[in-house]
Amino acid sequence: MKYNIAVIPGDGIGPEVTEQAKKALKAVANEYDHIFLFKEGLMGASAIDKTGNPLPEKTLMLCKKSDAILFGAIGDPKYDNDPTAKVRPEQGLLKLRKTLELFCNVRPVKAYNKLITNSPLKKEVIKGTNIVIYRELTGGIYFGIKELSKDGKVAFDGCSYSVYEIERIAHLAFKEAQNRRKKVTLVDKANVLETSRLWRKTVTEVAKNYPNITLEYLFVDNAAMQLILNPKQFDVILTENLFGDIISDEASVIGGSIGLLASASIGNKNALFEPIHGSFPQAKGKNTANPLASILSAAMLLEHLGLHEEANAIERAVEKSLELGITTKDINKNKAFSTSKVGDFIADFIANQEDSNLNFKNIHIGQSTII
Ligand code: IPM
Ligand code: MN
């Protein structure tokens, strides 16, 4: 089959990790007889530098017409340290999410056996953890009314949610739970926030359509604690935009490196796939950043296109790279491989699964394993 894939490398380490995800997709295309047409677009700080606009119209059109979007990272310290900046890179991503209505952000978190000692958390606490976070992505305080008083002394961010916005993601979370361990935990702050009370009421109603799923409720402060105290209790976590942003970074500690967490942002017409780590400007251009989150995002992209076997091939390649220790320095400081070497190994494993243990030797002596 032929697919149009919009690629937005973005800022910081975005381009170098996205390159590795493309390598993996090209290997999949070869092995499984598909055609992936990659077309690149600008977004973020790099787009501001070139066009003055964090999301140029051309990129938006490219994304709208695509079968899927592969995105790298966004952000640049020159904007982070300037609160007066009128245009910010992140506005590009937020506008893309909003315009394409990518309302459902899916973030899987699991403890890989091979990396169990990489996490600062005790191994008996995290072993066996397998969670997926369903974060609402186009509503809440991120997109509410924003105000700053004339004298600059008072600021305001409004948070609103509608039943419609809550229902549509809740259905997706319950459907996901049906294929998993049949539990949804709604994370909110219903003891304080009106929006959270609407979430509870609405999600409780939606749950009636899924009688085989257990629904639990947790306040977000307690959830933040439970997530590292006893992460195995969670299956699907359903939550609003800001809480999901925060707890998904927290949950990444379970996996041993934020460099492993992939995500999908799904709408009714379009879908975008990106690693959850940021632009990591300190590592930009150094060929040291972990490409696995981007590569796993490519696997989620294939899954979304219905290419299950292909997605599985990427996942197995990632497991193998962890098993053999072909990983970047965030995972193993003492024996670190470069970003591109990890990408080469993944592509090689997809193309040449039985022989990859042999080719692994070539990686050690610095040869490419790509034929
Ligand atoms: C994320 C990021 C974004 C967010 C930023 C870059 C706007 O942190 O995807 O989690 O806050 O949603
Ligand atoms: Mn975030």
mmCIF file with all atom_site columns, C-alpha atoms and ligand atoms in Angstrom, residues 97 107 135 142 244-246 248-249 276, ligand 2:
data_model
loop_
_atom_site.group_PDB
_atom_site.id
_atom_site.type_symbol
_atom_site.label_atom_id
_atom_site.label_alt_id
_atom_site.label_comp_id
_atom_site.label_asym_id
_atom_site.label_entity_id
_atom_site.label_seq_id
_atom_site.pdbx_PDB_ins_code
_atom_site.Cartn_x
_atom_site.Cartn_y
_atom_site.Cartn_z
_atom_site.occupancy
_atom_site.B_iso_or_equiv
_atom_site.pdbx_formal_charge
_atom_site.auth_seq_id
_atom_site.auth_comp_id
_atom_site.auth_asym_id
_atom_site.auth_atom_id
_atom_site.pdbx_PDB_model_num
ATOM   1  C  CA . ARG A 1 97  ? -3.323 19.946 17.527 1.00 0.00 ? 97  ARG A CA 1
ATOM   2  C  CA . ARG A 1 107 ? 1.026  7.660  25.896 1.00 0.00 ? 107 ARG A CA 1
ATOM   3  C  CA . ARG A 1 135 ? -4.704 12.623 27.780 1.00 0.00 ? 135 ARG A CA 1
ATOM   4  C  CA . TYR A 1 142 ? -4.159 25.074 27.427 1.00 0.00 ? 142 TYR A CA 1
ATOM   5  C  CA . GLY A 1 244 ? -1.994 14.455 31.544 1.00 0.00 ? 244 GLY A CA 1
ATOM   6  C  CA . ASP A 1 245 ? 0.982  16.588 30.571 1.00 0.00 ? 245 ASP A CA 1
ATOM   7  C  CA . ILE A 1 246 ? 2.351  16.455 34.101 1.00 0.00 ? 246 ILE A CA 1
ATOM   8  C  CA . SER A 1 248 ? 2.984  11.496 31.739 1.00 0.00 ? 248 SER A CA 1
ATOM   9  C  CA . ASP A 1 249 ? 6.398  13.075 32.335 1.00 0.00 ? 249 ASP A CA 1
ATOM   10 C  CA . ILE A 1 276 ? 7.123  12.714 24.439 1.00 0.00 ? 276 ILE A CA 1
HETATM 11 MN MN . MN  B 2 .   ? 4.706  17.614 28.192 1.00 0.00 ? 2   MN  B MN 1
#
